[in-house]
Short mmCIF file of C-alpha atoms in Angstrom, two decimals:
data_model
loop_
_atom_site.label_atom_id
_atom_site.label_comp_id
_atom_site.label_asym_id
_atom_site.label_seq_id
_atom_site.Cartn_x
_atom_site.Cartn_y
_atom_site.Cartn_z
CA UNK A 1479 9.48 24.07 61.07
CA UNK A 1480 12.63 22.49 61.21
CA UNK A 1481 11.49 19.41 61.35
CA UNK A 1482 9.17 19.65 58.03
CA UNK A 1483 12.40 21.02 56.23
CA UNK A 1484 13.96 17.06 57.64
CA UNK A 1485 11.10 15.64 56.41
CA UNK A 1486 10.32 17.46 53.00
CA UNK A 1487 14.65 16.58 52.08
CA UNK A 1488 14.72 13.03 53.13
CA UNK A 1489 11.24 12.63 51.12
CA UNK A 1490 13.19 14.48 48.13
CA UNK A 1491 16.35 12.55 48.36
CA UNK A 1492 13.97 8.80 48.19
CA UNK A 1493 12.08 10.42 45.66
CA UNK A 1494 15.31 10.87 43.53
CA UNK A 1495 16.57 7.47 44.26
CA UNK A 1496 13.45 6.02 42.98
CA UNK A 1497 13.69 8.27 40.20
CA UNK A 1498 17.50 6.95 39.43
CA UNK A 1499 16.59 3.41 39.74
CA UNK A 1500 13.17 3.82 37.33
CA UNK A 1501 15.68 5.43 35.12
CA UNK A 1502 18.50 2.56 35.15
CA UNK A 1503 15.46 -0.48 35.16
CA UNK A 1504 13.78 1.56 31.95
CA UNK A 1505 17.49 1.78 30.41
CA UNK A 1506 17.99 -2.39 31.56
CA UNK A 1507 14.74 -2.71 30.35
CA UNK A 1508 15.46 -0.87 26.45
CA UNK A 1509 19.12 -3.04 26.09
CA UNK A 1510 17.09 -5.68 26.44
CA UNK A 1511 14.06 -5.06 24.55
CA UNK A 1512 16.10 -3.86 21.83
CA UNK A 1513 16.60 -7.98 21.09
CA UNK A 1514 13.42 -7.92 19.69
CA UNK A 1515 12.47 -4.84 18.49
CA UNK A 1516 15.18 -3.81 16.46
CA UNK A 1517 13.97 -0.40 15.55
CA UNK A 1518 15.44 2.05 18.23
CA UNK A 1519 12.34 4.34 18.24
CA UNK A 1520 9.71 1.68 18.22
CA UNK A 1521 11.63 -0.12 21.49
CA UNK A 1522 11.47 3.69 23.20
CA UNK A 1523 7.51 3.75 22.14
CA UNK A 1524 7.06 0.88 22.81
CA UNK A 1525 8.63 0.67 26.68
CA UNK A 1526 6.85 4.29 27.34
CA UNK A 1527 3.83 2.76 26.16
CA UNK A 1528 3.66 0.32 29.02
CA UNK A 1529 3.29 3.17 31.28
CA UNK A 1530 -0.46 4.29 30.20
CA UNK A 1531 -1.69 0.56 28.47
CA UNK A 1532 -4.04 -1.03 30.02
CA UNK A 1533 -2.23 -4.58 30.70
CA UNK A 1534 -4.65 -6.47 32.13
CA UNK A 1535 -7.50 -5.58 30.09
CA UNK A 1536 -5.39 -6.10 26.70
CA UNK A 1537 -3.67 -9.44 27.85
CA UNK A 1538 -5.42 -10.74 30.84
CA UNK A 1539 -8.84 -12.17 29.74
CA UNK A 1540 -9.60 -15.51 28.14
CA UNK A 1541 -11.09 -15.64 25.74
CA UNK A 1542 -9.87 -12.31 23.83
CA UNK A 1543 -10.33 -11.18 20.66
CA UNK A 1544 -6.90 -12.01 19.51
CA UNK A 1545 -7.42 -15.90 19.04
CA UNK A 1546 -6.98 -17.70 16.06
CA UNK A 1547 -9.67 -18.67 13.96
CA UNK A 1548 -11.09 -22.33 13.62
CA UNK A 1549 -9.55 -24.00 11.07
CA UNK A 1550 -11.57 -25.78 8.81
CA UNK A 1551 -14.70 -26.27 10.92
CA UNK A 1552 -16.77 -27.23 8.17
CA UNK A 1553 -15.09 -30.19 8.13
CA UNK A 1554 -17.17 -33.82 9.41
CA UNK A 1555 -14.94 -35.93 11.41
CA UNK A 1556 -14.53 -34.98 15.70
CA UNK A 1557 -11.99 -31.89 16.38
CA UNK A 1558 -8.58 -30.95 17.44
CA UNK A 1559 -8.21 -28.96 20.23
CA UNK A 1560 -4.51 -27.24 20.79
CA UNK A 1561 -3.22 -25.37 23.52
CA UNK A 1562 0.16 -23.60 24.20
CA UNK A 1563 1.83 -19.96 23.61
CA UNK A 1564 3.07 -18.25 20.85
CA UNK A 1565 4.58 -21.52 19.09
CA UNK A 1566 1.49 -22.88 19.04
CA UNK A 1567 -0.72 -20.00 18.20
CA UNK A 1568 2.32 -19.19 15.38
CA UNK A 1569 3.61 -16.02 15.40
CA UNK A 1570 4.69 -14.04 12.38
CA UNK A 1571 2.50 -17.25 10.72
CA UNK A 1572 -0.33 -16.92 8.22
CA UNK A 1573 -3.69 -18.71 9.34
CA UNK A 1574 -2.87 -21.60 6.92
CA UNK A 1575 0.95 -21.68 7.53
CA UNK A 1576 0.95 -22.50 11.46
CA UNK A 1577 0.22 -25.40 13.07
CA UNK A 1578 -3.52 -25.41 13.78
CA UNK A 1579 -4.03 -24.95 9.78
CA UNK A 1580 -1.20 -27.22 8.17
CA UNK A 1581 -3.12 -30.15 11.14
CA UNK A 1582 -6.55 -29.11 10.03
CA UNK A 1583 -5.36 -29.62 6.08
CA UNK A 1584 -3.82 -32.87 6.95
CA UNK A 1585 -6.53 -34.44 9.06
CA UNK A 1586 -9.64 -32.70 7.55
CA UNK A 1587 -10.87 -31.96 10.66
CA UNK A 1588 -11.88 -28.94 12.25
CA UNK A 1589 -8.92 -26.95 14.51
CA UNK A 1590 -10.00 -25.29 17.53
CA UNK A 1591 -6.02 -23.24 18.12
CA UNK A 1592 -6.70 -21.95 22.04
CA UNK A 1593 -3.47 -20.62 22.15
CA UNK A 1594 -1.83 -16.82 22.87
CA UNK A 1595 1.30 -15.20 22.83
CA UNK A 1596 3.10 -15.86 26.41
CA UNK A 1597 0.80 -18.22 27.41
CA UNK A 1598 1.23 -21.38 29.58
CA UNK A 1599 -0.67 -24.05 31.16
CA UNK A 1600 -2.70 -21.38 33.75
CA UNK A 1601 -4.29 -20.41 30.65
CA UNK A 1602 -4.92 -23.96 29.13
CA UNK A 1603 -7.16 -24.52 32.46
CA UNK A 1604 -8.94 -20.83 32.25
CA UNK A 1605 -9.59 -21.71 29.05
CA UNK A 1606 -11.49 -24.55 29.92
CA UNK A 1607 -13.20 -22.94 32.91
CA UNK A 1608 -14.92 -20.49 31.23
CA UNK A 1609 -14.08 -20.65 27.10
CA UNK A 1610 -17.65 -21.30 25.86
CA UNK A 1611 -16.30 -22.24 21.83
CA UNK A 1612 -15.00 -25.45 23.25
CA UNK A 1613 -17.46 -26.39 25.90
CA UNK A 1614 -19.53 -28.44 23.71
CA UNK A 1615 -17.69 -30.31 21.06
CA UNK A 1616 -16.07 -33.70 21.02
CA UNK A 1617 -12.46 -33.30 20.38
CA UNK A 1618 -10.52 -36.63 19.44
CA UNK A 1619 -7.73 -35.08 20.38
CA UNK A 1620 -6.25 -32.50 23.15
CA UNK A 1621 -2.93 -31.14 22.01
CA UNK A 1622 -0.63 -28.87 24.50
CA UNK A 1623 2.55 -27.62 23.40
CA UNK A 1624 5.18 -27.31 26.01
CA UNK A 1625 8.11 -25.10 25.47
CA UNK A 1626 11.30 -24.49 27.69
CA UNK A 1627 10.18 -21.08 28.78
CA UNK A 1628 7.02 -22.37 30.35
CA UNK A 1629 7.79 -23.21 34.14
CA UNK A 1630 9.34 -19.68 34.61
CA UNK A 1631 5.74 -18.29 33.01
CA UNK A 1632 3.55 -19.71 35.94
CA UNK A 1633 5.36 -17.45 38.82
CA UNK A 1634 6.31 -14.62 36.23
CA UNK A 1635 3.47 -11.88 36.86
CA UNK A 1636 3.53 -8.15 35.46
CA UNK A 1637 6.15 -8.92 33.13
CA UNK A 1638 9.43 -7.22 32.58
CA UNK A 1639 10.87 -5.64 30.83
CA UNK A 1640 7.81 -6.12 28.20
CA UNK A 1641 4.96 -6.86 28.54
CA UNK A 1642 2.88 -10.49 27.19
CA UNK A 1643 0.25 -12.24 28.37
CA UNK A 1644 1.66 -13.38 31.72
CA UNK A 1645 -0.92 -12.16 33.98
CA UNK A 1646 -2.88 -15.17 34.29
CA UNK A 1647 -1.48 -16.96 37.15
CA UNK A 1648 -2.70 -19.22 40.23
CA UNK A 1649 -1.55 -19.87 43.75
CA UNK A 1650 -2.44 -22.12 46.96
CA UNK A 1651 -4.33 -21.08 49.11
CA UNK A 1652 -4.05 -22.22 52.86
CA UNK A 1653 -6.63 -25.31 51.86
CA UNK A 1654 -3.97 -26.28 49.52
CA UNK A 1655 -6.66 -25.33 46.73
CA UNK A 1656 -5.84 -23.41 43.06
CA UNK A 1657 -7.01 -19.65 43.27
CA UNK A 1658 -6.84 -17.47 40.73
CA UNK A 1659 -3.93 -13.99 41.43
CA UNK A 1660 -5.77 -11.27 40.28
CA UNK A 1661 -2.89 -8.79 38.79
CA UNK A 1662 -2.89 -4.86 40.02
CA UNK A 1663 -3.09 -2.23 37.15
CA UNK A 1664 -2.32 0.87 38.45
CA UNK A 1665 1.09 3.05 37.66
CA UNK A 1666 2.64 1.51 41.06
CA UNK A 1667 2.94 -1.63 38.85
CA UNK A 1668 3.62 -0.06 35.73
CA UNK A 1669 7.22 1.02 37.14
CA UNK A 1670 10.08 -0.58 35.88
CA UNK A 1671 12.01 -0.86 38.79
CA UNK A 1672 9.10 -2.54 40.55
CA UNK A 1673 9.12 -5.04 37.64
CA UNK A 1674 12.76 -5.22 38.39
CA UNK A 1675 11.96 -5.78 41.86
CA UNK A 1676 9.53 -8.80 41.05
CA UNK A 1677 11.55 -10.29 38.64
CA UNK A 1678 14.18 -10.94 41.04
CA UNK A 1679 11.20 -12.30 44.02
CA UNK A 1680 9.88 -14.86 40.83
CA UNK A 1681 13.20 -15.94 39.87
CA UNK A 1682 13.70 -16.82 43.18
CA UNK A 1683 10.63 -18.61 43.64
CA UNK A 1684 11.90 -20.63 40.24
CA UNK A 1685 14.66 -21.56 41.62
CA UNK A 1686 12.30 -23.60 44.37
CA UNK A 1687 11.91 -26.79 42.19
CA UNK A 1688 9.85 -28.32 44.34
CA UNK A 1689 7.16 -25.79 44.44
CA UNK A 1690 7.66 -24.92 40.60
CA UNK A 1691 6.67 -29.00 40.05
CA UNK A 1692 3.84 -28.55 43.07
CA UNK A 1693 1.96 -25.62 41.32
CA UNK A 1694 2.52 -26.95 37.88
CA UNK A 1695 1.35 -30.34 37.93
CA UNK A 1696 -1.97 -29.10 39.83
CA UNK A 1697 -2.82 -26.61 37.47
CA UNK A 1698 -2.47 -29.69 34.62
CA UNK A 1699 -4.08 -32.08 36.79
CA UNK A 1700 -7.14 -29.69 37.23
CA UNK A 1701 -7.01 -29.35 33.69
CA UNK A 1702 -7.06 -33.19 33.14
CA UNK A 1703 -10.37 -33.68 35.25
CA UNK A 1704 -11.75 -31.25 33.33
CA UNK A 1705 -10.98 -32.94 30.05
CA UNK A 1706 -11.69 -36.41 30.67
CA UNK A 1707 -15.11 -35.31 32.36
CA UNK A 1708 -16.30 -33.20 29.41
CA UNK A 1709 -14.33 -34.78 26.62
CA UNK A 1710 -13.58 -38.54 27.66
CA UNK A 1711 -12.45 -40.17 24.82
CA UNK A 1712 -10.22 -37.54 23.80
CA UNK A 1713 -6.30 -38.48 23.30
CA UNK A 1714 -3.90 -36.20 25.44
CA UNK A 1715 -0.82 -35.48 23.72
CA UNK A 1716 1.83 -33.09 24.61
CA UNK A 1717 4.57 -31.69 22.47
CA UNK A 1718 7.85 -30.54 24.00
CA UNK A 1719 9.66 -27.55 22.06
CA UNK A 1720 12.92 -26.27 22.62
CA UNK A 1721 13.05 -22.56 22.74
CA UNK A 1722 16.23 -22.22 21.98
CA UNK A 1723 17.37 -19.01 20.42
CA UNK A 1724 19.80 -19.99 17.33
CA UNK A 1725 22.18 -17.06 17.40
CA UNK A 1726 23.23 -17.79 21.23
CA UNK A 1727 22.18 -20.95 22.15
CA UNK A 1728 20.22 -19.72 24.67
CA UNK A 1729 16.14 -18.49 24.88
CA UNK A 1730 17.28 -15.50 26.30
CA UNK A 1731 18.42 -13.89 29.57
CA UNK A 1732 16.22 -16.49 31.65
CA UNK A 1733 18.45 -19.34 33.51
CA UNK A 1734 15.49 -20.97 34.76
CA UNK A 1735 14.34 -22.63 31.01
CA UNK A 1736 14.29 -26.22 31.42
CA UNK A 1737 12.64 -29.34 29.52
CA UNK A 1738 10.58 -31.70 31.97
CA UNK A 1739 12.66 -33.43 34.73
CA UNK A 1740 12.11 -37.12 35.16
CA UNK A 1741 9.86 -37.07 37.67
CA UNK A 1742 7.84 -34.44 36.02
CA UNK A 1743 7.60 -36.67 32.51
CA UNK A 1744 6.39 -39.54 34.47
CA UNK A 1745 3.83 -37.38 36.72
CA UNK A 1746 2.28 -36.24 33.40
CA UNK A 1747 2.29 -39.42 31.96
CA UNK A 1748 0.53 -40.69 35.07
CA UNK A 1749 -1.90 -38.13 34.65
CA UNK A 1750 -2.55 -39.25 31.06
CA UNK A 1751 -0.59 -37.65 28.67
CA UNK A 1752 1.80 -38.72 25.82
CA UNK A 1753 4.82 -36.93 25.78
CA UNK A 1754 6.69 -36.27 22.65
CA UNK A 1755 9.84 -34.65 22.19
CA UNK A 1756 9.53 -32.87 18.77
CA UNK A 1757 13.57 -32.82 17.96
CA UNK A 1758 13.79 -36.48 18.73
CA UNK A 1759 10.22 -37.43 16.31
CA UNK A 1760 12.34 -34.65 13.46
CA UNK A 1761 15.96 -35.79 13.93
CA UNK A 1762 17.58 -31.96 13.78
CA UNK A 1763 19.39 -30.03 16.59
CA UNK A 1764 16.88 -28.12 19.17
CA UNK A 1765 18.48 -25.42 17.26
CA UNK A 1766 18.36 -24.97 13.69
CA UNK A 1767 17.72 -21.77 11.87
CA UNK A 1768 15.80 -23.04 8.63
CA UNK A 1769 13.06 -24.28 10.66
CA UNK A 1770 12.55 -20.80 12.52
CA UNK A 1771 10.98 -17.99 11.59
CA UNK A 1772 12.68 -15.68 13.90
CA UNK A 1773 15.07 -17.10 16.44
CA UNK A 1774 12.30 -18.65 18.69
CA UNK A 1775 9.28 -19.79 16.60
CA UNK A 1776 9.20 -22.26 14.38
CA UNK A 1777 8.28 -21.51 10.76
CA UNK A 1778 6.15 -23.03 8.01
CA UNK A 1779 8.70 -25.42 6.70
CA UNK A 1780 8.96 -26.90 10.44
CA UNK A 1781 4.97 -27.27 10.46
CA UNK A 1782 5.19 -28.64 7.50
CA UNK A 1783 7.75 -31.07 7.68
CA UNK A 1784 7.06 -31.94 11.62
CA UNK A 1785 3.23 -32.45 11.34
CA UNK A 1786 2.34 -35.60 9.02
CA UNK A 1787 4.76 -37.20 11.55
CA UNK A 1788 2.35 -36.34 14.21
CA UNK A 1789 -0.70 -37.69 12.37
CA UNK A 1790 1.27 -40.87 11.05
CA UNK A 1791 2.16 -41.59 14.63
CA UNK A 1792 -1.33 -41.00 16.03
CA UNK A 1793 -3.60 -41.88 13.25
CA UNK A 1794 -5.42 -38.72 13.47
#
């Protein structure tokens, strides 16, 4: 008896402990948050809500029903295909404000934006593996969009404090071949001090240059095979956006947000990409407010300024 009384009060006092650090990650979690939902109620629905949603089912699967619509697909001459995250798929953005509709209006062609809020290159290649809309068309050109958040986004799984589409992610297996991480969606990985936990494990791994570089040049290069196989004469063109946040200078909390190293750069050159760095083609600071729409994304003026100098430079 005595021992079940040890027992039942050391399971009590881990119990609270957990309890006290769910309670201090969920508080971490709502200072946070709070820098970008500004209303103090929606932030509290909003983290609550992560405790019943069904992540994986709303953000995990590719396609979903929250991709953009193709842009001028009645048009004649051979598509654009676009890949990326948010930037690309153009948050707070009207269909024909973002930059899948002011390229389709430019080029008259059609504008196939396979793009999603938090997304990264794990979901340019899903896309590819099993996104039926573009299996069979003949792009002229394959557009990614490469932002300085991105390399932290391939290790960053069950996100914290909210919640995007960062579930999508691959690792080696002992063959030294991609497989696909299939994410957990129970309430053990709801918790916020287990996204806490996490966090701190992926930043970690981050910090590992050499296996951020490994993992994210095979998931391109896998990519790549795939597009010069099904589309061959396709131009590969990547973008590189800063995603710098114009009231601090900084994306956010994240130290690990980085442009492409050298050796990176030339490896995706190699692989057959042009790179282009979208402050030096539009001569302003990474940084500039007028051509955001919030502190991150870049508004309709930017798309509209930014984007004949993409078609003058590659004759689209």
């Amino acid at each position: 008896m005595k021992i079940l009384k040890i027992i039942s009060i050391n399971l009590l006092l881990v119990f609270i402990i957990l309890l006290i650090g769910e309670i201090c990650c969920l508080v971490s979690g709502y200072k946070f948050q709070q820098q970008f939902i500004k209303d103090k109620y929606e932030t509290i629905k909003y983290l609550f809500s992560r405790y019943t949603t069904d992540l994986c089912t709303e953000y995990y699967d590719v396609p979903n029903n929250k991709m953009r619509p193709i842009e001028g697909k009645f048009f004649k001459k051979n598509p654009i295909i676009l890949f990326g995250c948010s930037v690309t798929y153009g948050n707070k953005l009207a269909d024909n404000e973002n930059f899948s509709g002011t390229l389709s209006k430019l080029t008259k062609r059609p504008v196939y934006n396979m793009a999603g809020d938090g997304w990264t290159f794990a979901h340019m290649l899903k896309n590819l593996q099993t996104n039926k809309t573009i299996e069979n068309i003949n792009p002229d050109y394959i557009i990614y969009t490469f932002i300085t958040d991105q390399k932290r986004r391939l290790f960053f799984f069950q996100g914290w404090p909210h919640d995007t589409g960062l579930y999508l992610r691959y690792e080696f297996d002992k063959n030294h071949n991609l497989v696909e991480i299939i994410p957990h969606n129970n309430i053990f990985w709801r918790s916020y001090l287990v996204k806490t936990i996490q966090y701190k494990i992926q930043e970690n791994k981050i910090a590992n240059e050499q296996k951020t570089d490994e993992l994210m040049l095979k998931i391109l290069s896998e990519s790549t095979k795939i597009m010069k196989n099904r589309y061959p004469n396709a131009k590969l063109i990547m973008l590189l956006y800063s995603d710098a946040d114009c009231k601090k200078g900084e994306r956010d909390i994240y130290p690990n947000n980085q442009f492409l190293t050298n050796y990176e750069e030339k490896a995706i050159k190699d692989i057959g990409f042009k790179i282009v760095n979208i402050e030096e083609e539009m001569g302003f600071p990474p940084c500039t407010s007028e051509y955001k729409v919030d502190n991150h994304h870049p508004s309709a003026k930017f798309w509209n300024e930014f984007t004949p100098k993409l078609v003058k430079k590659f004759n689209m």
